[in-house]
PDB file of C-alpha atoms in Angstrom:
ATOM      1  CA  MET A   1       0.063   0.029  -0.002  1.00 78.00           C
ATOM      2  CA  ILE A   2       2.752   2.434   0.877  1.00 84.00           C
ATOM      3  CA  ARG A   3       4.482   1.645  -2.449  1.00 82.00           C
ATOM      4  CA  LEU A   4       1.302   2.386  -4.285  1.00 71.00           C
ATOM      5  CA  LEU A   5       0.829   5.778  -2.453  1.00 75.00           C
ATOM      6  CA  ARG A   6       4.419   6.673  -3.281  1.00 77.00           C
ATOM      7  CA  ALA A   7       3.979   5.779  -6.851  1.00 69.00           C
ATOM      8  CA  ARG A   8       0.841   7.888  -7.199  1.00 62.00           C
ATOM      9  CA  LEU A   9       2.489  10.881  -5.539  1.00 70.00           C
ATOM     10  CA  HIS A  10       5.345  10.504  -7.941  1.00 69.00           C
ATOM     11  CA  GLN A  11       3.135  10.364 -10.975  1.00 62.00           C
ATOM     12  CA  GLY A  12       1.333  13.540  -9.956  1.00 63.00           C
ATOM     13  CA  HIS A  13      -1.809  14.965 -11.586  1.00 64.00           C
ATOM     14  CA  ARG A  14      -2.798  12.999 -14.651  1.00 79.00           C
ATOM     15  CA  THR A  15      -6.051  14.594 -15.747  1.00 89.00           C
ATOM     16  CA  PHE A  16      -5.814  17.273 -18.455  1.00 89.00           C
ATOM     17  CA  ALA A  17      -6.256  20.827 -17.241  1.00 89.00           C
ATOM     18  CA  TYR A  18      -8.276  21.674 -20.272  1.00 92.00           C
ATOM     19  CA  PRO A  19     -10.473  23.847 -20.542  1.00 92.00           C
ATOM     20  CA  ASP A  20      -8.952  25.792 -17.624  1.00 90.00           C
ATOM     21  CA  GLY A  21      -5.656  25.144 -19.257  1.00 90.00           C
ATOM     22  CA  PRO A  22      -4.336  24.513 -22.890  1.00 91.00           C
ATOM     23  CA  PRO A  23      -5.786  21.530 -24.640  1.00 92.00           C
ATOM     24  CA  PRO A  24      -3.637  18.318 -24.673  1.00 91.00           C
ATOM     25  CA  PRO A  25      -1.208  18.239 -27.589  1.00 91.00           C
ATOM     26  CA  LEU A  26      -2.391  16.492 -30.647  1.00 94.00           C
ATOM     27  CA  PRO A  27      -0.138  14.268 -32.893  1.00 92.00           C
ATOM     28  CA  ASP A  28       1.290  15.564 -36.085  1.00 91.00           C
ATOM     29  CA  ARG A  29      -0.984  13.173 -38.069  1.00 92.00           C
ATOM     30  CA  PHE A  30      -4.141  14.677 -36.713  1.00 95.00           C
ATOM     31  CA  ARG A  31      -6.492  16.083 -39.216  1.00 95.00           C
ATOM     32  CA  GLY A  32      -8.703  18.914 -37.983  1.00 95.00           C
ATOM     33  CA  ARG A  33     -10.664  21.624 -39.760  1.00 95.00           C
ATOM     34  CA  PRO A  34      -9.738  21.682 -43.588  1.00 95.00           C
ATOM     35  CA  LEU A  35      -8.273  24.715 -45.220  1.00 95.00           C
ATOM     36  CA  LEU A  36      -9.544  25.681 -48.592  1.00 96.00           C
ATOM     37  CA  ALA A  37      -7.976  27.828 -51.103  1.00 94.00           C
ATOM     38  CA  PRO A  38     -10.396  28.141 -54.124  1.00 93.00           C
ATOM     39  CA  GLU A  39      -8.141  30.631 -56.043  1.00 93.00           C
ATOM     40  CA  ARG A  40      -5.849  27.628 -56.725  1.00 94.00           C
ATOM     41  CA  CYS A  41      -8.433  25.571 -58.335  1.00 93.00           C
ATOM     42  CA  ARG A  42      -7.887  24.811 -61.976  1.00 90.00           C
ATOM     43  CA  ASP A  43     -10.743  25.263 -64.381  1.00 88.00           C
ATOM     44  CA  GLY A  44     -12.415  22.053 -65.193  1.00 87.00           C
ATOM     45  CA  CYS A  45     -10.219  20.030 -62.583  1.00 93.00           C
ATOM     46  CA  ARG A  46     -12.348  17.519 -60.663  1.00 94.00           C
ATOM     47  CA  ASP A  47      -9.650  15.365 -59.258  1.00 95.00           C
ATOM     48  CA  CYS A  48     -10.676  16.111 -55.505  1.00 96.00           C
ATOM     49  CA  VAL A  49     -14.385  15.373 -56.347  1.00 96.00           C
ATOM     50  CA  GLU A  50     -13.793  12.077 -58.154  1.00 96.00           C
ATOM     51  CA  VAL A  51     -11.498  10.660 -55.366  1.00 97.00           C
ATOM     52  CA  CYS A  52     -13.894  11.421 -52.486  1.00 97.00           C
ATOM     53  CA  PRO A  53     -15.410   8.192 -51.152  1.00 96.00           C
ATOM     54  CA  THR A  54     -18.521   9.935 -49.741  1.00 97.00           C
ATOM     55  CA  GLU A  55     -19.227  12.805 -52.287  1.00 96.00           C
ATOM     56  CA  ALA A  56     -18.340  15.248 -49.519  1.00 97.00           C
ATOM     57  CA  ILE A  57     -16.807  17.767 -51.940  1.00 97.00           C
ATOM     58  CA  SER A  58     -18.694  20.232 -54.340  1.00 95.00           C
ATOM     59  CA  LEU A  59     -17.217  22.838 -56.615  1.00 93.00           C
ATOM     60  CA  SER A  60     -20.150  25.062 -57.434  1.00 87.00           C
ATOM     61  CA  PRO A  61     -19.956  28.021 -56.957  1.00 88.00           C
ATOM     62  CA  ALA A  62     -16.595  27.328 -55.263  1.00 91.00           C
ATOM     63  CA  ILE A  63     -14.956  24.399 -53.477  1.00 95.00           C
ATOM     64  CA  ALA A  64     -16.713  23.332 -50.371  1.00 95.00           C
ATOM     65  CA  ILE A  65     -16.579  20.277 -48.039  1.00 97.00           C
ATOM     66  CA  ASP A  66     -19.465  18.701 -46.101  1.00 97.00           C
ATOM     67  CA  LEU A  67     -17.718  17.766 -42.920  1.00 97.00           C
ATOM     68  CA  GLY A  68     -20.776  15.613 -41.979  1.00 97.00           C
ATOM     69  CA  ARG A  69     -19.908  13.276 -44.896  1.00 97.00           C
ATOM     70  CA  CYS A  70     -16.129  13.768 -44.777  1.00 97.00           C
ATOM     71  CA  LEU A  71     -14.081  10.706 -43.595  1.00 97.00           C
ATOM     72  CA  PHE A  72     -10.986  12.955 -42.998  1.00 97.00           C
ATOM     73  CA  CYS A  73      -9.052  10.612 -45.226  1.00 96.00           C
ATOM     74  CA  ALA A  74      -7.264  13.464 -46.941  1.00 95.00           C
ATOM     75  CA  GLU A  75      -7.467  11.654 -50.387  1.00 96.00           C
ATOM     76  CA  CYS A  76      -8.754  14.897 -51.749  1.00 96.00           C
ATOM     77  CA  ALA A  77      -5.514  16.755 -50.644  1.00 95.00           C
ATOM     78  CA  ALA A  78      -3.342  14.104 -52.204  1.00 96.00           C
ATOM     79  CA  ALA A  79      -5.216  14.263 -55.476  1.00 96.00           C
ATOM     80  CA  CYS A  80      -5.230  18.071 -55.781  1.00 94.00           C
ATOM     81  CA  PRO A  81      -2.368  19.031 -58.093  1.00 92.00           C
ATOM     82  CA  GLU A  82      -2.492  22.629 -56.920  1.00 93.00           C
ATOM     83  CA  GLY A  83      -2.767  22.316 -53.123  1.00 94.00           C
ATOM     84  CA  ALA A  84      -6.229  23.821 -52.935  1.00 95.00           C
ATOM     85  CA  ILE A  85      -7.167  21.559 -50.032  1.00 96.00           C
ATOM     86  CA  THR A  86      -4.977  21.103 -46.904  1.00 95.00           C
ATOM     87  CA  TRP A  87      -5.706  20.022 -43.453  1.00 94.00           C
ATOM     88  CA  GLY A  88      -5.328  22.101 -40.404  1.00 94.00           C
ATOM     89  CA  GLY A  89      -4.958  21.115 -36.798  1.00 94.00           C
ATOM     90  CA  ASP A  90      -8.124  22.830 -35.399  1.00 95.00           C
ATOM     91  CA  HIS A  91     -10.005  20.286 -33.296  1.00 96.00           C
ATOM     92  CA  ARG A  92     -13.019  22.510 -32.885  1.00 96.00           C
ATOM     93  CA  LEU A  93     -15.761  21.077 -35.225  1.00 97.00           C
ATOM     94  CA  ALA A  94     -18.972  20.375 -33.418  1.00 98.00           C
ATOM     95  CA  VAL A  95     -22.026  22.323 -34.532  1.00 98.00           C
ATOM     96  CA  ARG A  96     -25.624  22.613 -33.509  1.00 98.00           C
ATOM     97  CA  ARG A  97     -27.349  22.269 -37.001  1.00 97.00           C
ATOM     98  CA  ARG A  98     -26.527  19.821 -39.704  1.00 97.00           C
ATOM     99  CA  GLU A  99     -26.279  22.436 -42.415  1.00 96.00           C
ATOM    100  CA  GLU A 100     -23.609  24.237 -40.588  1.00 96.00           C
ATOM    101  CA  LEU A 101     -21.046  21.469 -41.417  1.00 97.00           C
ATOM    102  CA  GLN A 102     -20.941  22.670 -44.906  1.00 95.00           C
ATOM    103  CA  VAL A 103     -17.667  24.720 -44.977  1.00 93.00           C
ATOM    104  CA  SER A 104     -15.971  26.783 -47.775  1.00 92.00           C
ATOM    105  CA  ALA A 105     -13.357  29.474 -47.859  1.00 88.00           C
ATOM    106  CA  GLU A 106     -16.134  32.082 -47.578  1.00 87.00           C
ATOM    107  CA  ARG A 107     -18.151  30.343 -44.765  1.00 85.00           C
ATOM    108  CA  GLU A 108     -16.615  29.868 -41.409  1.00 84.00           C
ATOM    109  CA  LEU A 109     -17.553  26.829 -39.282  1.00 90.00           C
ATOM    110  CA  ALA A 110     -20.338  28.075 -36.884  1.00 92.00           C
ATOM    111  CA  LEU A 111     -19.218  26.370 -33.701  1.00 95.00           C
ATOM    112  CA  ALA A 112     -21.825  24.894 -31.478  1.00 96.00           C
ATOM    113  CA  THR A 113     -23.701  27.260 -29.142  1.00 95.00           C
ATOM    114  CA  ALA A 114     -25.081  26.531 -25.729  1.00 96.00           C
ATOM    115  CA  LEU A 115     -28.459  24.938 -24.895  1.00 96.00           C
ATOM    116  CA  ASP A 116     -31.165  27.434 -23.900  1.00 95.00           C
ATOM    117  CA  GLU A 117     -31.073  28.661 -20.213  1.00 95.00           C
ATOM    118  CA  ARG A 118     -33.828  26.222 -19.112  1.00 95.00           C
ATOM    119  CA  LEU A 119     -31.797  23.155 -20.366  1.00 95.00           C
ATOM    120  CA  ARG A 120     -28.546  24.500 -19.092  1.00 94.00           C
ATOM    121  CA  ARG A 121     -30.111  24.743 -15.647  1.00 94.00           C
ATOM    122  CA  LEU A 122     -31.159  21.021 -15.937  1.00 94.00           C
ATOM    123  CA  PHE A 123     -28.094  19.507 -17.579  1.00 95.00           C
ATOM    124  CA  GLY A 124     -25.229  21.977 -16.918  1.00 90.00           C
ATOM    125  CA  ARG A 125     -24.054  20.302 -13.765  1.00 91.00           C
ATOM    126  CA  SER A 126     -25.324  16.794 -14.215  1.00 95.00           C
ATOM    127  CA  LEU A 127     -25.678  15.230 -17.740  1.00 97.00           C
ATOM    128  CA  LYS A 128     -26.182  11.516 -18.019  1.00 98.00           C
ATOM    129  CA  LEU A 129     -25.897   9.985 -21.509  1.00 98.00           C
ATOM    130  CA  ARG A 130     -26.764   6.500 -22.984  1.00 98.00           C
ATOM    131  CA  GLN A 131     -24.577   5.568 -25.738  1.00 97.00           C
ATOM    132  CA  VAL A 132     -26.179   3.745 -28.697  1.00 98.00           C
ATOM    133  CA  SER A 133     -23.989   1.847 -31.228  1.00 97.00           C
ATOM    134  CA  ALA A 134     -26.285   1.865 -34.258  1.00 97.00           C
ATOM    135  CA  GLY A 135     -24.252  -0.416 -36.520  1.00 95.00           C
ATOM    136  CA  GLY A 136     -20.910   1.338 -36.094  1.00 92.00           C
ATOM    137  CA  CYS A 137     -17.411  -0.169 -36.621  1.00 95.00           C
ATOM    138  CA  ASN A 138     -16.526   0.516 -32.913  1.00 96.00           C
ATOM    139  CA  ALA A 139     -14.035   3.316 -33.741  1.00 97.00           C
ATOM    140  CA  CYS A 140     -16.277   6.184 -32.518  1.00 97.00           C
ATOM    141  CA  GLU A 141     -17.473   3.963 -29.692  1.00 97.00           C
ATOM    142  CA  ALA A 142     -13.813   3.371 -28.562  1.00 97.00           C
ATOM    143  CA  ASP A 143     -13.152   7.179 -28.559  1.00 96.00           C
ATOM    144  CA  VAL A 144     -16.335   7.888 -26.613  1.00 97.00           C
ATOM    145  CA  ASN A 145     -14.919   5.414 -24.075  1.00 96.00           C
ATOM    146  CA  VAL A 146     -11.754   7.297 -23.818  1.00 96.00           C
ATOM    147  CA  LEU A 147     -13.433  10.394 -22.336  1.00 97.00           C
ATOM    148  CA  SER A 148     -14.197   8.405 -19.271  1.00 95.00           C
ATOM    149  CA  THR A 149     -10.470   7.538 -18.709  1.00 93.00           C
ATOM    150  CA  LEU A 150      -8.276   9.072 -16.001  1.00 89.00           C
ATOM    151  CA  ALA A 151      -6.859  11.681 -18.314  1.00 91.00           C
ATOM    152  CA  TRP A 152      -9.958  12.984 -19.752  1.00 95.00           C
ATOM    153  CA  ASP A 153     -12.329  12.373 -16.830  1.00 94.00           C
ATOM    154  CA  ILE A 154     -15.581  13.779 -18.244  1.00 96.00           C
ATOM    155  CA  GLY A 155     -17.240  13.079 -14.896  1.00 95.00           C
ATOM    156  CA  ARG A 156     -15.512  16.326 -13.546  1.00 94.00           C
ATOM    157  CA  PHE A 157     -18.016  18.244 -15.636  1.00 95.00           C
ATOM    158  CA  GLY A 158     -20.904  16.126 -14.473  1.00 96.00           C
ATOM    159  CA  ILE A 159     -21.057  14.164 -17.742  1.00 97.00           C
ATOM    160  CA  ARG A 160     -21.455  10.454 -17.299  1.00 97.00           C
ATOM    161  CA  ILE A 161     -22.173   7.422 -19.500  1.00 97.00           C
ATOM    162  CA  VAL A 162     -25.069   5.370 -17.974  1.00 97.00           C
ATOM    163  CA  ALA A 163     -26.283   1.882 -18.640  1.00 95.00           C
ATOM    164  CA  SER A 164     -29.979   2.531 -19.166  1.00 96.00           C
ATOM    165  CA  PRO A 165     -32.009   5.145 -21.123  1.00 97.00           C
ATOM    166  CA  ARG A 166     -34.285   5.272 -18.094  1.00 97.00           C
ATOM    167  CA  HIS A 167     -31.469   6.859 -16.201  1.00 96.00           C
ATOM    168  CA  ALA A 168     -30.265   9.158 -18.993  1.00 98.00           C
ATOM    169  CA  ASP A 169     -30.899  12.682 -20.083  1.00 98.00           C
ATOM    170  CA  GLY A 170     -29.974  12.109 -23.593  1.00 98.00           C
ATOM    171  CA  LEU A 171     -28.240   9.778 -26.048  1.00 98.00           C
ATOM    172  CA  ILE A 172     -24.930   9.532 -27.731  1.00 98.00           C
ATOM    173  CA  VAL A 173     -25.380   7.850 -31.197  1.00 98.00           C
ATOM    174  CA  THR A 174     -22.691   6.233 -33.303  1.00 98.00           C
ATOM    175  CA  GLY A 175     -22.964   4.393 -36.398  1.00 97.00           C
ATOM    176  CA  PRO A 176     -25.051   4.768 -39.614  1.00 98.00           C
ATOM    177  CA  VAL A 177     -28.324   3.326 -37.938  1.00 98.00           C
ATOM    178  CA  SER A 178     -28.719   0.073 -39.716  1.00 97.00           C
ATOM    179  CA  GLU A 179     -32.130  -1.158 -40.411  1.00 96.00           C
ATOM    180  CA  ASN A 180     -31.806  -3.681 -37.576  1.00 96.00           C
ATOM    181  CA  MET A 181     -31.014  -0.875 -35.226  1.00 97.00           C
ATOM    182  CA  ARG A 182     -33.561   1.832 -36.434  1.00 97.00           C
ATOM    183  CA  LEU A 183     -36.331   0.566 -34.183  1.00 98.00           C
ATOM    184  CA  ALA A 184     -33.955  -0.086 -31.240  1.00 97.00           C
ATOM    185  CA  LEU A 185     -32.703   3.583 -31.535  1.00 98.00           C
ATOM    186  CA  ARG A 186     -36.184   4.839 -31.614  1.00 98.00           C
ATOM    187  CA  LYS A 187     -37.262   2.834 -28.554  1.00 98.00           C
ATOM    188  CA  THR A 188     -34.135   3.977 -26.704  1.00 98.00           C
ATOM    189  CA  TYR A 189     -34.932   7.617 -27.638  1.00 98.00           C
ATOM    190  CA  ASP A 190     -38.547   7.117 -26.318  1.00 98.00           C
ATOM    191  CA  ALA A 191     -37.393   5.499 -23.129  1.00 98.00           C
ATOM    192  CA  VAL A 192     -35.529   8.806 -22.085  1.00 98.00           C
ATOM    193  CA  ALA A 193     -37.650  11.066 -20.122  1.00 97.00           C
ATOM    194  CA  PRO A 194     -38.131  14.537 -21.590  1.00 96.00           C
ATOM    195  CA  PRO A 195     -36.615  17.036 -22.006  1.00 97.00           C
ATOM    196  CA  LYS A 196     -33.706  15.220 -23.697  1.00 97.00           C
ATOM    197  CA  ILE A 197     -30.786  15.740 -26.016  1.00 98.00           C
ATOM    198  CA  VAL A 198     -29.138  13.724 -28.745  1.00 98.00           C
ATOM    199  CA  ILE A 199     -25.561  13.826 -29.762  1.00 98.00           C
ATOM    200  CA  ALA A 200     -24.536  12.324 -33.226  1.00 98.00           C
ATOM    201  CA  ILE A 201     -20.870  11.436 -33.109  1.00 98.00           C
ATOM    202  CA  GLY A 202     -18.895  10.529 -36.290  1.00 98.00           C
ATOM    203  CA  ALA A 203     -19.530  10.590 -40.005  1.00 98.00           C
ATOM    204  CA  CYS A 204     -21.615   7.370 -39.979  1.00 98.00           C
ATOM    205  CA  ALA A 205     -23.999   8.988 -37.289  1.00 98.00           C
ATOM    206  CA  ILE A 206     -24.281  12.235 -39.183  1.00 98.00           C
ATOM    207  CA  ALA A 207     -24.755  11.134 -42.880  1.00 97.00           C
ATOM    208  CA  GLY A 208     -23.987   7.337 -43.190  1.00 97.00           C
ATOM    209  CA  GLY A 209     -20.278   7.515 -43.580  1.00 96.00           C
ATOM    210  CA  PRO A 210     -18.932   5.008 -46.075  1.00 95.00           C
ATOM    211  CA  TYR A 211     -22.434   3.433 -46.145  1.00 95.00           C
ATOM    212  CA  LEU A 212     -23.969   6.605 -47.450  1.00 92.00           C
ATOM    213  CA  GLY A 213     -26.814   5.788 -49.736  1.00 92.00           C
ATOM    214  CA  HIS A 214     -26.898   2.193 -48.699  1.00 94.00           C
ATOM    215  CA  PRO A 215     -30.467   0.788 -48.650  1.00 95.00           C
ATOM    216  CA  GLU A 216     -29.728  -1.051 -45.363  1.00 96.00           C
ATOM    217  CA  VAL A 217     -28.806   2.036 -43.377  1.00 96.00           C
ATOM    218  CA  ALA A 218     -31.020   5.074 -42.442  1.00 96.00           C
ATOM    219  CA  GLY A 219     -28.151   7.546 -43.322  1.00 94.00           C
ATOM    220  CA  GLY A 220     -27.494   8.805 -39.843  1.00 96.00           C
ATOM    221  CA  ALA A 221     -29.205   9.393 -36.478  1.00 98.00           C
ATOM    222  CA  GLY A 222     -31.120  12.581 -37.773  1.00 97.00           C
ATOM    223  CA  ALA A 223     -33.227  10.214 -39.939  1.00 97.00           C
ATOM    224  CA  VAL A 224     -34.647   8.662 -36.858  1.00 98.00           C
ATOM    225  CA  VAL A 225     -34.447  11.073 -33.909  1.00 98.00           C
ATOM    226  CA  PRO A 226     -33.823  14.813 -33.537  1.00 98.00           C
ATOM    227  CA  VAL A 227     -30.247  15.750 -33.130  1.00 98.00           C
ATOM    228  CA  ASP A 228     -28.977  18.640 -30.871  1.00 98.00           C
ATOM    229  CA  LEU A 229     -25.155  18.350 -31.525  1.00 98.00           C
ATOM    230  CA  TRP A 230     -23.254  17.161 -34.552  1.00 98.00           C
ATOM    231  CA  VAL A 231     -19.646  16.092 -34.088  1.00 98.00           C
ATOM    232  CA  PRO A 232     -17.851  15.119 -37.351  1.00 98.00           C
ATOM    233  CA  GLY A 233     -14.929  12.907 -37.854  1.00 97.00           C
ATOM    234  CA  CYS A 234     -14.091   9.209 -38.623  1.00 97.00           C
ATOM    235  CA  PRO A 235     -13.706   8.996 -35.728  1.00 97.00           C
ATOM    236  CA  PRO A 236     -13.776  12.306 -33.983  1.00 97.00           C
ATOM    237  CA  HIS A 237     -10.855  12.822 -31.601  1.00 97.00           C
ATOM    238  CA  PRO A 238     -11.867  12.824 -27.927  1.00 97.00           C
ATOM    239  CA  LEU A 239     -10.856  16.464 -27.668  1.00 97.00           C
ATOM    240  CA  THR A 240     -13.489  17.283 -30.582  1.00 98.00           C
ATOM    241  CA  MET A 241     -16.102  15.432 -28.697  1.00 98.00           C
ATOM    242  CA  LEU A 242     -15.313  17.059 -25.352  1.00 97.00           C
ATOM    243  CA  ASP A 243     -15.200  20.515 -26.954  1.00 97.00           C
ATOM    244  CA  GLY A 244     -18.676  20.071 -28.433  1.00 97.00           C
ATOM    245  CA  MET A 245     -20.198  18.777 -25.310  1.00 97.00           C
ATOM    246  CA  LEU A 246     -18.832  21.631 -23.195  1.00 97.00           C
ATOM    247  CA  ARG A 247     -19.969  24.217 -25.802  1.00 96.00           C
ATOM    248  CA  LEU A 248     -23.397  22.714 -25.592  1.00 96.00           C
ATOM    249  CA  LEU A 249     -23.447  23.056 -21.827  1.00 96.00           C
ATOM    250  CA  GLY A 250     -22.101  26.558 -22.081  1.00 94.00           C
ATOM    251  CA  ARG A 251     -18.946  25.508 -20.085  1.00 90.00           C
ATOM    252  CA  LEU A 252     -16.268  26.816 -22.440  1.00 84.00           C
ATOM    253  CA  GLU A 253     -17.411  30.376 -22.270  1.00 61.00           C
ATOM    254  CA  SER A 254     -17.333  30.327 -18.571  1.00 42.00           C
ATOM    255  CA  ALA A 255     -13.850  29.082 -18.792  1.00 42.00           C
ATOM    256  CA  GLY A 256     -12.815  32.165 -20.696  1.00 40.00           C
ATOM    257  CA  GLU A 257     -12.533  30.506 -24.175  1.00 45.00           C
ATOM    258  CA  SER A 258     -13.587  32.656 -27.059  1.00 38.00           C
ATOM    259  CA  ARG A 259     -14.777  31.312 -30.355  1.00 40.00           C
TER     260      ARG A 259
END
């Protein structure tokens, strides 16, 4: 026991200081918000559009990316001969409305705003979420689990993952919502007492991901239940998820972070 206590004292404080301090460092390979330079596009060139596996890129009237469909694979950047698409390191990607995930050089990403005052009073200090894997590959599910580890510890914000929708204030949905999970997701949503919120995490839960347009998937959580927060990525980094949740609860502004 004494050895354990000594080891713990030697290790010090492990939980990230964020948002009261800087966010944890991200690896060089991390792909955050894309950076678009439409002035570099060549007339008639469609290399980025043709290589995109989820048809997330449009060129009219100027190059734009639907982050809800995007897999962050960076095939578009590799295919572009002029470097019109590059990938930045900004982890802040979560939004409140689906259409706000359509980004271009002229349209900044409208980061998620807080719930109304009544819901913030209800959920701001204690938010219980039931996670529903609606046909996902387990990547988004794994990164949701990361948020409950020692370094992230979302419990310090009053956010907890619970086992039953009867004990929850809302849902986290991952996966494209397969036909076999459509009814299960709806029943889980109905089992949560109102008022309630839904968070769609990952490209599959937003638009179907690589299964976009497949007849055996609903094409995302929004086709089955109303969604209050959209967190893009494949999978989203835990920091992107946490950033979106804290914005939803109005916790980042109180920590002095400006958008």
